[in-house]
Amino acid sequence: MNHKKVLRLMQTLGIRSRIRRKHRCNYSSSTEGGVAKNLLKRDFKAERANQKWVTDVTQFRVG
């Protein structure tokens, strides 16, 4: 279907689209949990296996 026909049908039926804006939060003060403390301080060497686990969670979308 052509977009103009869809527009006409929506206008006759009284339907409107809802456009949601993406909310991006780039600062740590607005996060609920806050920023975690740096416990490792870049010391990634462990004495035994499974003692230190690290990951980067900056790209996870939660909510």
XYZ file of N, CA, C and O in Angstrom:
252
model
N 0.826 -1.182 0.000
C 0.000 0.000 0.000
C 0.874 1.249 0.000
O 1.920 1.270 0.627
N 0.387 2.249 -0.651
C 1.084 3.516 -0.707
C 0.940 4.244 0.640
O -0.076 4.130 1.324
N 1.955 4.998 1.018
C 1.918 5.707 2.299
C 0.839 6.794 2.323
O 0.301 7.121 3.372
N 0.500 7.336 1.139
C -0.547 8.359 1.088
C -1.921 7.757 1.375
O -2.752 8.372 2.046
N -2.160 6.553 0.883
C -3.426 5.874 1.152
C -3.544 5.530 2.641
O -4.613 5.659 3.238
N -2.433 5.091 3.213
C -2.425 4.785 4.648
C -2.724 6.047 5.442
O -3.492 6.030 6.411
N -2.155 7.159 5.032
C -2.403 8.436 5.702
C -3.871 8.831 5.601
O -4.484 9.253 6.583
N -4.473 8.676 4.426
C -5.891 9.002 4.255
C -6.776 8.115 5.124
O -7.712 8.584 5.766
N -6.473 6.818 5.154
C -7.263 5.899 5.976
C -7.139 6.232 7.460
O -8.118 6.198 8.209
N -5.944 6.554 7.877
C -5.743 6.902 9.283
C -6.489 8.194 9.631
O -7.046 8.316 10.721
N -6.502 9.158 8.718
C -7.206 10.407 8.976
C -8.712 10.196 9.043
O -9.384 10.794 9.879
N -9.242 9.342 8.179
C -10.700 9.105 8.212
C -11.113 8.331 9.459
O -12.198 8.535 9.985
N -10.254 7.436 9.934
C -10.563 6.667 11.139
C -10.186 7.395 12.430
O -10.531 6.953 13.520
N -9.487 8.506 12.295
C -9.087 9.277 13.470
C -7.955 8.621 14.246
O -7.868 8.762 15.468
N -7.096 7.902 13.549
C -5.971 7.219 14.198
C -4.720 8.057 14.019
O -4.434 8.567 12.950
N -3.962 8.183 15.101
C -2.683 8.889 15.047
C -1.582 7.981 15.550
O -1.806 7.160 16.436
N -0.412 8.147 15.004
C 0.723 7.345 15.463
C 1.392 8.041 16.638
O 1.412 9.268 16.724
N 1.922 7.225 17.532
C 2.682 7.759 18.656
C 4.155 7.562 18.379
O 4.603 6.442 18.140
N 4.903 8.631 18.392
C 6.335 8.562 18.163
C 7.017 8.730 19.512
O 6.875 9.755 20.171
N 7.734 7.696 19.922
C 8.438 7.731 21.204
C 9.888 8.107 20.977
O 10.553 7.547 20.118
N 10.363 9.034 21.761
C 11.756 9.437 21.653
C 12.608 8.546 22.546
O 12.190 8.160 23.626
N 13.801 8.264 22.085
C 14.728 7.467 22.882
C 15.344 8.353 23.948
O 15.798 9.465 23.675
N 15.336 7.849 25.156
C 15.925 8.602 26.267
C 17.290 8.010 26.560
O 17.412 6.835 26.890
N 18.296 8.809 26.415
C 19.646 8.346 26.691
C 20.174 9.077 27.910
O 20.077 10.295 28.007
N 20.733 8.317 28.794
C 21.281 8.870 30.014
C 22.786 8.679 29.987
O 23.276 7.555 30.058
N 23.532 9.746 29.878
C 24.981 9.639 29.738
C 25.736 10.128 30.966
O 26.945 10.254 30.930
N 25.038 10.402 32.039
C 25.736 10.878 33.216
C 25.364 10.017 34.413
O 24.272 9.484 34.512
N 26.276 9.856 35.316
C 26.122 8.885 36.387
C 25.212 9.372 37.511
O 24.735 8.564 38.296
N 24.945 10.657 37.622
C 24.142 11.150 38.735
C 22.670 10.786 38.602
O 21.957 10.739 39.598
N 22.204 10.491 37.390
C 20.791 10.194 37.210
C 20.489 8.699 37.311
O 19.342 8.319 37.339
N 21.498 7.861 37.353
C 21.241 6.429 37.472
C 20.812 6.105 38.883
O 21.289 6.711 39.844
N 19.905 5.147 39.026
C 19.357 4.840 40.341
C 20.406 4.253 41.268
O 20.513 4.621 42.417
N 21.172 3.311 40.767
C 22.139 2.643 41.619
C 23.424 3.414 41.788
O 24.177 3.180 42.718
N 23.688 4.329 40.900
C 24.927 5.069 40.965
C 26.067 4.278 40.343
O 25.883 3.201 39.795
N 27.237 4.799 40.434
C 28.406 4.170 39.857
C 29.033 3.257 40.911
O 29.210 3.649 42.059
N 29.353 2.033 40.510
C 29.950 1.078 41.435
C 31.379 1.488 41.768
O 32.067 2.132 40.976
N 31.830 1.091 42.934
C 33.191 1.412 43.361
C 34.194 0.551 42.604
O 33.911 -0.590 42.254
N 35.356 1.104 42.383
C 36.419 0.401 41.678
C 37.190 -0.447 42.693
O 38.151 0.002 43.306
N 36.762 -1.684 42.863
C 37.389 -2.548 43.851
C 38.695 -3.159 43.355
O 39.606 -3.399 44.143
N 38.791 -3.409 42.037
C 39.999 -4.044 41.512
C 41.142 -3.064 41.308
O 42.310 -3.429 41.424
N 40.822 -1.842 40.981
C 41.822 -0.806 40.699
C 42.840 -1.281 39.672
O 44.049 -1.181 39.858
N 42.303 -1.859 38.581
C 43.066 -2.342 37.430
C 44.051 -3.450 37.776
O 45.010 -3.706 37.064
N 43.858 -4.154 38.869
C 44.670 -5.308 39.227
C 43.899 -6.563 38.824
O 43.134 -7.119 39.601
N 44.098 -7.020 37.568
C 43.302 -8.103 37.012
C 43.940 -9.474 37.204
O 43.358 -10.470 36.853
N 45.135 -9.536 37.758
C 45.793 -10.832 37.961
C 45.242 -11.473 39.230
O 45.179 -10.844 40.285
N 44.869 -12.745 39.109
C 44.307 -13.468 40.240
C 45.244 -14.598 40.650
O 45.971 -15.158 39.834
N 45.188 -14.947 41.929
C 46.041 -16.024 42.441
C 45.503 -17.390 42.046
O 46.254 -18.337 41.876
N 44.178 -17.511 41.912
C 43.569 -18.779 41.526
C 42.437 -18.507 40.542
O 42.036 -17.363 40.341
N 41.921 -19.579 39.959
C 40.869 -19.450 38.953
C 39.551 -19.031 39.592
O 39.272 -19.348 40.757
N 38.727 -18.307 38.833
C 37.401 -17.823 39.252
C 37.449 -16.932 40.497
O 36.506 -16.885 41.274
N 38.525 -16.231 40.700
C 38.637 -15.337 41.845
C 38.151 -13.930 41.489
O 37.482 -13.292 42.296
N 38.442 -13.471 40.274
C 38.039 -12.131 39.837
C 37.352 -12.243 38.494
O 37.904 -12.798 37.555
N 36.144 -11.728 38.421
C 35.392 -11.703 37.170
C 35.065 -10.241 36.862
O 34.585 -9.521 37.734
N 35.300 -9.817 35.634
C 34.997 -8.443 35.240
C 34.258 -8.450 33.915
O 34.347 -9.392 33.137
N 33.507 -7.377 33.671
C 32.805 -7.200 32.407
C 32.552 -5.712 32.190
O 32.696 -4.904 33.113
N 32.168 -5.366 30.986
C 31.829 -3.994 30.641
C 30.332 -3.955 30.375
O 29.840 -4.630 29.482
N 29.591 -3.173 31.143
C 28.132 -3.141 31.029
C 27.623 -1.826 30.469
O 26.468 -1.479 30.648
N 28.453 -1.093 29.752
C 28.025 0.208 29.264
C 27.024 0.107 28.128
O 26.286 1.044 27.877
N 26.948 -1.018 27.426
C 26.070 -1.134 26.282
C 24.754 -1.851 26.592
O 23.948 -2.047 25.709
N 24.524 -2.285 27.829
C 23.294 -2.999 28.159
C 22.156 -2.027 28.345
O 22.276 -1.026 29.046
N 21.012 -2.320 27.717
C 19.818 -1.501 27.901
C 18.896 -2.207 28.870
O 18.453 -3.320 28.628
N 18.616 -1.569 29.972
C 17.801 -2.171 31.019
C 16.578 -1.299 31.222
O 16.667 -0.079 31.256
N 15.452 -1.898 31.395
C 14.283 -1.099 31.709
C 13.143 -1.394 30.824
O 12.073 -0.981 30.896
